[in-house]
XYZ file of C-alpha atoms in Angstrom:
710
model
C 26.560 -7.855 -14.170
C 27.638 -4.878 -15.623
C 30.006 -3.521 -12.764
C 32.370 -5.919 -11.803
C 32.583 -4.029 -7.826
C 30.736 -2.625 -5.507
C 32.391 0.855 -6.021
C 31.230 0.894 -9.689
C 28.605 0.357 -9.442
C 28.645 3.447 -6.124
C 30.125 5.177 -9.089
C 27.308 4.925 -11.615
C 24.822 5.803 -9.376
C 26.107 8.618 -8.222
C 26.958 10.207 -11.658
C 23.085 8.737 -12.803
C 21.769 10.641 -9.621
C 23.230 13.868 -11.097
C 21.647 13.327 -14.720
C 18.281 12.930 -12.918
C 18.611 15.903 -10.550
C 18.941 17.621 -13.967
C 16.139 15.959 -15.470
C 14.414 16.930 -12.861
C 14.602 20.710 -13.063
C 13.383 19.849 -16.524
C 16.904 20.227 -18.282
C 15.543 17.221 -20.784
C 11.969 18.512 -21.690
C 11.600 15.506 -24.228
C 11.846 13.295 -21.082
C 8.809 15.149 -19.284
C 8.475 14.620 -15.463
C 5.446 12.778 -13.534
C 3.372 15.660 -12.811
C 5.083 18.463 -15.432
C 3.519 17.238 -18.669
C 0.955 18.305 -20.287
C -2.432 17.638 -18.558
C -4.517 15.268 -19.288
C -7.883 14.670 -19.750
C -8.661 13.174 -16.492
C -7.210 12.118 -13.905
C -6.224 8.298 -11.743
C -7.120 5.713 -9.592
C -6.082 4.799 -5.846
C -6.602 1.350 -4.179
C -6.348 1.176 0.197
C -6.875 -1.632 0.955
C -5.943 -2.913 4.257
C -2.175 -3.883 4.793
C -0.422 -5.270 7.268
C 2.685 -3.322 9.054
C 5.631 -5.534 7.165
C 7.826 -8.179 7.980
C 10.802 -9.571 6.157
C 8.529 -12.920 5.277
C 5.813 -10.892 3.828
C 4.025 -11.841 1.104
C 4.116 -10.608 -1.768
C 0.451 -8.405 -1.223
C 1.556 -4.899 -2.970
C 4.023 -3.285 -5.158
C 5.509 -0.546 -3.505
C 3.946 2.063 -4.745
C 1.935 5.974 -3.790
C -1.383 3.604 -3.135
C -0.302 1.069 -1.567
C 2.418 2.480 0.844
C -0.135 4.789 1.883
C -2.776 1.811 2.080
C 0.043 0.315 5.023
C -0.221 3.166 6.845
C -3.693 2.637 7.495
C -3.093 -0.543 8.296
C -0.656 0.605 11.356
C -3.858 1.396 14.149
C -5.022 -2.533 13.236
C -3.844 -3.853 16.141
C -5.846 -1.936 18.844
C -8.891 0.386 16.531
C -11.153 -0.671 19.487
C -9.102 0.891 22.538
C -9.835 4.589 22.647
C -11.384 7.618 24.444
C -14.872 7.327 25.678
C -16.137 10.682 24.815
C -15.612 13.680 22.192
C -14.964 15.938 24.147
C -10.956 15.833 23.474
C -8.266 18.853 25.249
C -6.322 20.406 22.695
C -3.456 18.414 24.385
C -2.860 15.222 26.751
C -0.469 13.936 28.783
C 1.201 10.970 27.070
C 2.156 8.072 29.354
C 4.274 5.319 27.972
C 3.213 2.348 28.972
C 6.098 -0.506 29.619
C 6.002 -4.329 28.506
C 4.266 -5.529 31.857
C 6.275 -8.045 33.715
C 4.772 -11.152 34.697
C 4.789 -15.221 35.010
C 7.331 -16.150 32.098
C 5.091 -19.479 31.217
C 2.192 -17.104 30.244
C 2.922 -14.092 29.135
C 0.094 -13.959 26.570
C -1.641 -13.314 30.268
C 0.272 -10.874 31.165
C 0.209 -9.316 27.418
C -3.709 -9.359 28.182
C -3.694 -7.095 30.940
C -1.378 -4.825 29.629
C -3.746 -4.109 27.235
C -6.940 -4.176 29.103
C -5.011 -1.420 31.424
C -3.610 0.532 28.526
C -7.907 0.056 27.102
C -9.212 1.374 29.867
C -6.165 3.937 30.272
C -7.225 5.396 26.500
C -10.509 6.295 28.123
C -9.123 8.922 30.030
C -9.821 13.010 29.031
C -6.387 14.252 30.330
C -4.161 11.561 29.862
C -3.441 9.519 26.429
C -1.106 6.724 25.745
C 2.074 6.406 22.987
C 1.304 4.175 20.709
C 3.216 1.400 19.456
C 4.521 2.914 16.382
C 5.756 5.800 18.555
C 7.994 3.437 20.429
C 9.590 2.025 17.860
C 10.150 5.306 16.530
C 11.928 5.763 19.631
C 13.540 2.596 19.637
C 14.953 3.943 16.669
C 16.095 6.802 17.560
C 18.260 5.237 21.130
C 20.340 2.814 18.165
C 17.718 -0.109 18.772
C 15.814 -2.997 16.738
C 12.182 -1.815 16.987
C 11.689 -5.708 18.418
C 13.885 -4.928 21.770
C 11.811 -5.853 24.945
C 10.492 -1.943 26.564
C 11.081 -2.840 30.589
C 10.762 -0.398 33.166
C 13.892 0.547 32.965
C 14.203 1.197 29.062
C 10.996 2.832 28.962
C 12.016 5.508 31.028
C 15.604 6.258 28.752
C 13.121 5.768 25.906
C 10.558 8.703 27.236
C 13.561 10.924 29.119
C 14.047 11.689 25.272
C 10.811 12.935 24.484
C 7.934 15.481 25.989
C 6.619 11.921 27.696
C 7.197 12.844 31.158
C 5.844 8.975 32.673
C 6.168 5.733 32.666
C 3.468 3.483 33.761
C 4.675 0.003 35.114
C 2.826 -3.221 35.763
C 3.916 -6.617 36.980
C 1.509 -9.682 37.923
C 2.539 -12.372 40.043
C 0.952 -15.956 41.182
C -0.693 -16.084 44.420
C -1.036 -19.787 44.875
C -4.346 -19.861 42.610
C -4.613 -16.277 42.307
C -3.033 -12.937 40.939
C -1.097 -10.135 42.419
C -1.784 -6.815 40.821
C 0.846 -3.744 41.279
C 1.226 -0.720 39.250
C 3.817 1.926 39.818
C 3.589 5.903 37.301
C 6.767 7.181 37.359
C 7.827 10.840 36.679
C 11.066 10.322 34.576
C 12.340 13.582 34.594
C 12.831 13.439 38.693
C 12.603 9.643 38.035
C 10.770 9.446 41.574
C 7.660 7.213 41.834
C 4.646 9.379 42.378
C 1.518 6.720 42.038
C 1.856 3.083 43.381
C -1.154 0.751 43.171
C -1.843 -3.122 44.282
C -4.453 -5.478 44.597
C -5.344 -8.878 44.774
C -7.507 -11.286 42.488
C -8.551 -14.761 43.951
C -8.330 -16.313 40.334
C -8.249 -16.046 36.926
C -11.745 -15.537 37.016
C -10.865 -12.690 39.363
C -8.253 -10.870 37.077
C -10.609 -8.861 35.479
C -12.591 -7.467 37.236
C -9.441 -6.565 40.167
C -7.644 -5.157 36.513
C -10.892 -2.957 36.531
C -11.034 -1.748 40.082
C -7.409 -0.628 39.820
C -7.660 1.472 36.777
C -10.448 3.248 38.286
C -8.492 4.072 41.533
C -5.104 5.326 38.821
C -7.502 6.983 37.092
C -9.044 8.630 39.638
C -5.637 9.448 41.457
C -4.050 10.894 38.168
C -7.023 13.370 38.532
C -9.885 12.845 36.898
C -13.198 13.748 37.524
C -15.934 11.766 39.555
C -18.314 11.967 37.130
C -16.135 11.015 34.161
C -14.447 7.428 36.256
C -18.430 6.840 36.578
C -19.426 6.915 32.530
C -16.447 4.900 32.193
C -17.836 1.838 31.212
C -16.340 -1.431 32.460
C -13.105 -3.470 30.853
C -15.576 -6.996 31.192
C -17.561 -4.740 28.214
C -15.317 -2.971 26.191
C -13.046 -5.828 25.690
C -14.587 -9.369 27.376
C -15.129 -11.359 30.546
C -12.912 -14.297 29.509
C -9.225 -14.206 29.966
C -9.162 -17.309 27.606
C -10.781 -14.829 24.653
C -8.635 -12.500 25.922
C -5.100 -14.194 25.004
C -6.652 -15.636 22.328
C -6.451 -12.182 20.899
C -3.461 -11.163 21.914
C -2.099 -13.995 20.094
C -4.449 -13.208 17.052
C -2.518 -9.676 17.193
C 0.601 -10.900 17.043
C -0.235 -13.267 14.302
C -1.002 -10.388 12.136
C 1.578 -8.018 13.057
C 4.219 -11.461 11.678
C 1.856 -10.745 8.320
C 0.255 -14.535 9.443
C -3.133 -13.573 8.455
C -4.186 -17.315 8.196
C -3.300 -17.860 11.751
C -4.579 -14.454 12.610
C -8.160 -15.684 11.791
C -7.549 -18.966 13.262
C -6.844 -17.645 16.566
C -9.317 -14.550 16.490
C -11.913 -17.323 15.597
C -10.836 -19.140 18.817
C -11.184 -16.168 20.921
C -14.825 -15.960 19.475
C -15.365 -19.480 20.143
C -14.707 -18.676 24.074
C -16.570 -15.040 23.873
C -19.079 -14.687 20.498
C -19.657 -11.313 20.974
C -16.294 -10.004 21.619
C -16.024 -7.311 18.863
C -12.007 -7.118 18.915
C -11.412 -10.425 17.292
C -13.876 -9.438 14.522
C -11.808 -6.080 13.368
C -8.585 -8.670 13.472
C -10.670 -10.915 10.380
C -11.395 -7.523 8.901
C -7.975 -6.874 8.539
C -6.487 -10.137 7.728
C -8.925 -11.089 5.098
C -8.425 -7.235 3.722
C -4.311 -8.517 3.370
C -5.846 -11.629 1.800
C -7.580 -9.965 -0.387
C -10.706 -11.343 0.023
C -12.676 -8.179 0.327
C -16.187 -9.472 0.839
C -15.300 -11.313 3.844
C -13.118 -8.672 5.223
C -16.331 -6.339 5.131
C -18.404 -8.695 6.868
C -16.174 -8.682 9.352
C -15.941 -5.304 9.972
C -19.775 -5.500 10.102
C -19.884 -7.687 12.484
C -17.688 -5.557 14.781
C -19.654 -3.114 13.923
C -23.169 -5.342 15.358
C -21.614 -5.251 18.467
C -21.719 -1.100 19.094
C -21.389 -2.125 23.296
C -18.158 -3.923 22.926
C -16.275 -0.908 20.845
C -14.933 2.097 21.880
C -16.020 5.898 20.056
C -12.551 5.577 18.603
C -13.175 1.836 17.305
C -16.228 2.631 15.804
C -15.094 5.485 14.768
C -12.057 3.565 12.261
C -13.860 0.611 11.448
C -16.947 2.259 9.938
C -14.085 3.710 8.053
C -12.789 0.974 7.477
C -16.069 -0.627 6.137
C -16.975 2.654 3.559
C -13.169 2.003 1.786
C -13.865 -1.855 1.059
C -17.502 -0.753 -0.120
C -15.429 1.584 -2.029
C -17.043 4.794 -0.762
C -14.377 7.280 -0.281
C -16.365 10.459 1.180
C -18.174 8.602 3.751
C -14.900 6.768 4.529
C -13.564 9.806 5.106
C -16.373 11.624 6.843
C -16.096 8.684 9.240
C -12.103 9.489 9.482
C -12.864 13.566 10.217
C -14.658 12.447 12.978
C -12.161 10.132 14.660
C -9.573 13.077 14.489
C -12.140 15.060 15.732
C -12.191 12.816 18.968
C -8.837 12.149 18.696
C -6.695 14.827 17.634
C -3.281 14.013 18.996
C -3.501 10.665 17.194
C -0.826 10.747 14.678
C -2.219 7.644 12.272
C -5.660 9.429 12.667
C -4.339 11.670 10.515
C -1.961 9.736 8.716
C -5.217 7.648 7.319
C -7.530 10.292 6.800
C -4.088 11.110 4.156
C -4.507 7.607 2.500
C -8.192 8.279 1.956
C -7.631 11.446 0.297
C -5.058 9.938 -1.843
C -7.457 7.605 -2.929
C -10.066 10.164 -3.497
C -7.178 12.084 -6.012
C -6.812 14.891 -3.450
C -3.154 13.991 -3.095
C -2.392 18.447 -2.141
C -4.644 17.762 0.933
C -3.143 14.245 1.671
C -0.206 15.558 1.760
C -1.081 18.135 4.422
C -2.758 15.348 6.652
C 0.240 13.553 6.298
C 2.172 16.167 7.516
C 0.229 17.460 10.335
C 0.536 13.586 11.361
C 3.925 13.547 11.634
C 3.170 17.469 13.724
C 1.637 14.935 16.540
C 3.990 12.690 17.083
C 5.685 12.883 20.338
C 8.941 10.732 19.582
C 9.088 12.033 16.270
C 7.870 11.082 13.125
C 6.996 7.583 12.599
C 8.926 5.690 8.282
C 5.346 4.850 7.180
C 3.994 8.083 7.625
C 7.365 10.106 6.009
C 7.472 6.972 3.359
C 4.142 8.184 2.343
C 4.825 11.642 2.220
C 7.752 11.096 -0.029
C 5.085 8.598 -1.928
C 2.395 11.523 -2.145
C 5.378 13.972 -3.335
C 6.377 11.778 -6.416
C 3.080 11.462 -6.845
C 2.521 15.234 -7.164
C 5.888 15.179 -9.199
C 7.274 17.295 -7.108
C 10.868 15.770 -6.619
C 13.076 18.516 -5.457
C 11.076 17.829 -2.162
C 10.782 13.966 -2.605
C 14.642 13.929 -2.773
C 14.757 16.098 0.676
C 12.693 13.120 2.308
C 14.429 10.370 0.954
C 17.847 10.713 3.113
C 15.484 10.242 6.234
C 14.071 6.958 5.103
C 15.477 4.082 7.108
C 15.626 0.106 6.174
C 13.341 -1.022 3.279
C 12.479 1.888 2.304
C 15.122 3.883 2.365
C 16.583 1.217 -0.123
C 13.868 1.857 -2.557
C 13.598 5.439 -2.467
C 16.192 6.471 -4.861
C 14.747 3.055 -7.656
C 11.517 5.771 -7.229
C 12.882 8.518 -7.562
C 14.928 7.415 -10.825
C 11.440 5.843 -12.157
C 9.988 8.892 -11.770
C 12.105 11.246 -13.139
C 12.946 9.004 -16.190
C 16.467 8.494 -15.055
C 16.202 4.285 -16.082
C 19.871 3.511 -16.490
C 19.702 4.009 -12.720
C 16.986 2.915 -11.893
C 16.994 -0.564 -13.561
C 20.631 -0.564 -11.772
C 19.094 -0.036 -8.684
C 16.461 -2.539 -8.912
C 18.828 -5.308 -9.804
C 20.952 -4.484 -6.396
C 17.693 -4.708 -4.701
C 16.436 -7.849 -6.059
C 19.556 -9.287 -3.862
C 18.967 -7.557 -0.641
C 17.743 -9.657 2.162
C 17.515 -6.249 3.892
C 14.704 -5.570 1.148
C 10.718 -6.336 1.422
C 9.116 -8.527 -0.232
C 6.832 -5.720 -2.052
C 9.656 -3.541 -2.520
C 11.545 -6.502 -4.488
C 8.396 -6.980 -6.028
C 8.518 -3.212 -7.529
C 12.000 -3.850 -8.418
C 10.847 -7.225 -10.321
C 8.410 -5.193 -12.648
C 11.015 -2.572 -12.524
C 13.737 -4.628 -14.234
C 11.364 -6.506 -16.484
C 9.939 -3.187 -18.194
C 13.776 -2.966 -18.859
C 14.104 -5.465 -20.460
C 11.293 -5.673 -22.821
C 12.468 -1.687 -23.423
C 15.706 -3.111 -24.433
C 13.394 -5.520 -26.936
C 14.332 -8.363 -24.213
C 10.800 -9.715 -24.931
C 11.802 -13.455 -23.843
C 13.532 -12.200 -20.606
C 10.826 -9.761 -19.261
C 8.498 -12.247 -19.821
C 11.159 -15.419 -18.203
C 11.456 -12.188 -14.835
C 7.224 -12.154 -14.122
C 6.643 -15.707 -14.855
C 8.978 -16.190 -11.857
C 7.222 -13.119 -9.744
C 3.858 -14.810 -10.749
C 5.154 -18.491 -10.439
C 6.486 -16.950 -6.426
C 2.821 -15.723 -6.031
C 1.252 -17.989 -6.787
C 2.619 -20.646 -4.252
C 2.246 -17.651 -1.576
C -1.407 -17.661 -2.246
C -0.866 -14.014 -2.773
C -3.712 -13.537 -5.578
C -3.930 -9.654 -6.121
C -0.242 -10.043 -7.327
C -0.648 -13.192 -9.347
C -2.939 -11.898 -12.024
C -1.741 -7.753 -11.337
C 1.655 -9.977 -13.258
C -0.167 -11.225 -15.603
C -1.867 -8.253 -16.493
C 1.690 -7.330 -17.129
C 2.715 -10.554 -19.128
C -0.964 -9.525 -21.703
C 0.685 -6.490 -22.014
C 3.493 -7.166 -23.125
C 2.080 -9.931 -25.559
C -0.143 -6.743 -27.142
C 2.846 -4.266 -27.004
C 5.665 -6.395 -28.799
C 3.545 -8.612 -31.114
C 0.055 -7.204 -31.462
C -3.543 -7.531 -30.547
C -3.564 -11.368 -32.110
C -0.590 -12.799 -30.197
C -1.616 -15.430 -27.856
C -0.158 -15.717 -24.153
C 1.616 -18.476 -23.283
C 0.892 -20.706 -19.510
C -1.858 -18.892 -17.203
C -0.703 -20.368 -14.645
C -2.960 -21.623 -11.458
C -5.537 -19.602 -11.901
C -8.086 -18.827 -9.117
C -11.693 -17.722 -8.343
C -11.285 -13.974 -7.191
C -12.907 -11.468 -8.608
C -9.882 -10.013 -10.008
C -8.709 -13.684 -11.203
C -11.575 -13.928 -12.562
C -11.450 -10.605 -14.777
C -7.900 -12.322 -15.517
C -8.746 -14.579 -16.878
C -10.978 -13.565 -19.273
C -8.498 -11.062 -20.755
C -6.337 -14.313 -21.248
C -9.003 -15.801 -23.139
C -10.448 -12.948 -25.252
C -6.453 -12.439 -26.240
C -6.180 -16.080 -27.145
C -9.275 -15.535 -29.392
C -11.216 -17.484 -26.613
C -15.166 -15.088 -26.762
C -16.545 -17.918 -25.323
C -14.975 -18.252 -22.652
C -14.151 -14.674 -21.834
C -18.142 -14.081 -22.457
C -18.869 -16.580 -19.770
C -16.474 -15.746 -17.181
C -17.220 -12.228 -17.218
C -21.004 -13.109 -16.532
C -19.537 -15.130 -13.685
C -17.406 -12.200 -12.307
C -20.765 -9.760 -12.560
C -22.717 -12.056 -10.121
C -19.996 -10.922 -7.985
C -20.905 -7.876 -5.303
C -20.859 -4.323 -6.165
C -18.162 -2.835 -4.586
C -16.504 -6.315 -5.692
C -16.643 -5.164 -9.033
C -16.032 -1.528 -8.688
C -12.555 -2.674 -7.182
C -11.244 -4.017 -10.579
C -11.838 -1.120 -12.328
C -11.177 -0.849 -16.035
C -10.446 -4.038 -16.624
C -14.090 -5.824 -17.162
C -14.101 -2.740 -20.161
C -11.189 -4.276 -21.045
C -12.371 -7.529 -21.781
C -15.010 -6.333 -23.704
C -12.708 -4.247 -25.924
C -10.230 -6.963 -26.856
C -13.323 -9.118 -27.795
C -14.287 -7.064 -30.218
C -10.209 -6.265 -31.184
C -9.603 -10.459 -31.798
C -13.010 -9.847 -34.023
C -11.944 -6.688 -35.919
C -14.926 -4.035 -34.297
C -12.049 -1.484 -34.325
C -15.881 0.911 -33.373
C -17.015 -1.239 -30.894
C -13.590 -1.281 -29.313
C -13.522 2.510 -29.554
C -16.896 2.979 -28.154
C -16.519 0.513 -25.437
C -12.612 1.764 -23.844
C -12.567 5.510 -25.598
C -14.277 6.552 -21.981
C -11.565 4.852 -20.296
C -8.588 5.765 -22.225
C -9.842 9.693 -22.463
C -9.892 9.143 -18.804
C -6.807 7.252 -17.853
C -7.191 5.828 -14.996
C -10.523 5.321 -12.448
C -10.836 6.562 -8.530
C -11.188 4.846 -5.442
C -10.426 1.431 -4.302
C -9.450 -0.308 -7.668
C -7.025 -3.096 -7.552
C -5.543 -2.847 -11.354
C -3.825 1.004 -13.247
C -4.232 -0.182 -16.999
C -4.010 3.347 -18.517
C -1.066 2.060 -20.945
C -2.634 -1.133 -21.717
C -6.011 0.504 -22.810
C -4.681 4.171 -24.481
C -2.456 1.400 -26.560
C -6.594 -0.734 -27.470
C -7.073 2.893 -28.423
C -4.527 3.408 -30.235
C -5.124 0.440 -32.656
C -8.361 0.521 -33.225
C -8.387 4.902 -34.250
C -5.077 3.680 -36.640
C -7.587 0.485 -38.571
C -10.243 3.077 -38.448
C -7.749 4.907 -40.245
C -7.504 8.216 -38.418
C -3.533 8.395 -37.868
C -3.445 11.183 -36.334
C -5.824 10.223 -33.338
C -3.815 6.481 -33.131
C -0.297 8.601 -32.571
C -2.462 11.079 -29.637
C -2.847 7.724 -28.200
C 0.123 6.039 -28.616
C 2.410 9.134 -27.453
C -0.187 8.927 -24.264
C 0.064 5.210 -23.612
C 4.250 5.679 -23.072
C 3.729 8.788 -21.405
C 4.474 9.167 -17.648
C 0.923 8.147 -15.339
C -1.917 10.255 -15.369
C -2.623 12.960 -12.997
C -1.812 10.508 -9.775
C -1.085 7.352 -11.280
C 2.146 5.658 -9.787
C 3.221 2.559 -12.009
C 5.572 4.024 -13.719
C 7.029 0.049 -14.978
C 3.607 0.280 -17.351
C 4.928 3.427 -19.362
C 8.457 2.229 -19.784
C 7.757 -1.045 -20.634
C 5.531 -0.003 -23.539
C 7.709 2.695 -23.952
C 10.120 1.380 -27.332
C 6.996 0.064 -28.842
C 4.917 2.664 -28.895
C 8.136 4.931 -29.946
C 8.365 2.629 -32.958
C 4.274 2.138 -34.020
C 5.261 6.063 -34.079
C 7.624 6.116 -36.170
C 5.689 4.456 -39.126
C 2.337 6.693 -38.003
C 4.290 9.924 -37.991
C 6.932 8.765 -41.047
C 3.278 7.416 -42.899
C 1.486 11.088 -42.442
C 4.839 12.517 -43.594
C 5.527 14.767 -40.207
C 9.347 13.839 -40.506
C 10.440 15.773 -37.662
C 8.554 14.042 -34.817
C 9.434 10.689 -36.634
C 12.412 10.898 -36.573
C 12.355 11.911 -32.997
C 11.034 9.381 -32.547
C 12.934 7.011 -33.627
C 15.923 8.021 -32.282
C 14.370 7.352 -28.654
C 13.626 4.357 -30.289
C 16.793 3.083 -31.555
C 18.728 4.764 -28.546
C 16.839 2.242 -25.621
C 15.712 -0.645 -27.878
C 19.555 -2.368 -28.005
C 19.174 -6.224 -27.464
C 16.802 -7.457 -29.273
C 15.122 -10.636 -29.688
C 16.102 -12.452 -32.960
C 12.290 -12.488 -33.780
C 12.074 -8.489 -32.613
C 14.742 -7.232 -35.108
C 12.019 -6.555 -38.082
C 10.632 -3.873 -35.386
C 13.702 -2.360 -36.029
C 14.205 -2.816 -39.975
C 10.300 -1.355 -40.576
C 11.059 1.668 -38.617
C 14.051 2.344 -39.806
C 12.665 1.673 -43.279
C 9.595 3.833 -42.429
C 11.640 6.603 -41.681
C 14.309 6.533 -44.451
C 10.997 6.515 -47.209
C 9.382 8.924 -45.387
C 12.669 11.658 -45.432
C 13.038 10.610 -49.071
C 9.474 11.335 -50.309
C 9.997 14.979 -48.152
C 13.542 15.750 -49.484
C 12.152 15.296 -52.941
C 9.066 17.505 -52.321
C 11.950 20.367 -51.208
C 13.789 19.599 -54.336
């Protein structure tokens, strides 16, 4: 609401961008950059839930953070990880083939799509050719200036292939012959526009179609020049996928649904496929990803386990990818990395293999290595780097504090990613005027994905709180929570509740009772969040009962809660005035900063604030000041939640004014007073007392110091 015209807004952003650039070079040491600060005492957390490719109607599954976007990268393989090579003897470089969309009866498009999938599955067992992945076709469409939803027919496929090093295009047509089908394949050399190979066959009915396709696929691979022994060793399509056309059609529909983020619909359709073919591994994989997207990790692990229990129906690539997915869900990052390393050896030409390796390395806090994996993913992409891979590079650079390099990547980002990147750079650089202004613009932009809008809402709430507009910040968060509850995105709803708890603690103290919690859910994160809500309200009995219920859940699910169970215990102790117990319970977590691995919530500002409170109550103001300083500092190494630190910032500065004034450290007290008074410009009526308290404390301390000098 500060700008009357778009030009005013653009001018303001240009000005603040230059300010951010100066800050990133270290010209404002009082606002250190993420990754350029004093080394914290430990490292941080990361999480890799399997999240699908995004659409405009995407549910608010996760905030846009380094970790979340890395998680998105893992999902880019999810629509076909069970396809792949049957052997690990992969040459250094394979020849690319772009498979066009097949033509066929309009009344049975799912059959035509399933036929194309079957042919791709057969080709991807090849030792000499590699199929251009769907994500790379999207990149090619973008480079050609076409919508990524454009149907890639034979003519367009040849055009896209001509723009790159892809030499051949495979076209296909399925036709009706009474009760049967005709199958025609053509392989075209793109440079010469010459048809180098044409194959055809007939199936007497639907039941004969898959064996017919298998026969055609073997002929195609033989004509491509593969050795007879290799072709004979290839499994039949009926083994690799399904002998049931109805199962294949349902599987294909499930793929389409999950690509549109309809996870519930994908699960339903996957179950339809399994009803036709209970031993089909593919639908179990789809359900694994869909359950992960919904935050139901135990169900996802069960689904991946079911897929892996059918090894005869999986390729080597598919098995390795599912094992890595299962290891991630189980909290075994080292095991996941081992499986992905094997996958990279099997499929070195696949960008997503390297991309997924980067995701797992990020979850282990090995961000430099993760960045190199993302760079490798870019190098092996035939049509150029996919936006998600580029975005992962950008976000890891932010996490590492390498803002200059991140700023160089930002102009290469398109769509919603390109829109959100300046906001994230501003937040990482401490340019909160720009971050808030950009967040406000993203809030109403229809081109912005829901998860990016969610991050913008959190930044807005943090900025509002830092100005002292606690009621407005609470209103912003309550709206986000309500939308998440209506969309059944429980992870977002509960993470937003934690932010509401933070605001209550930072602004009103440990005894501040939170307001209405909304509609609770029975997820493990829901239980521990509700426990924290009860503890903050002084309902110790309910808090302990909820903790006990949570502890009955699976070990990996409990591990995904990070430090939040300990925070519930610490809050119970704080409400009872048992401050030494608070230290014993939360001290290690506050020292470390963030847990590692697949956790659902980052919590360093909150844990460190509670420990700072404990130190102050125990009569250790110097240690209390140290932890308040840490609570409002940039996230610990590898941390990504800049909004949390900003939410705490003004209240932390106010507490530090009081502490340093009491200790007679007037220079530090004045420094924090200046930061506090500069940011805390529009406090609610009940927050105005914080200004007076800080002003009076500073004046008293400076008066004492002045008298002492006389």
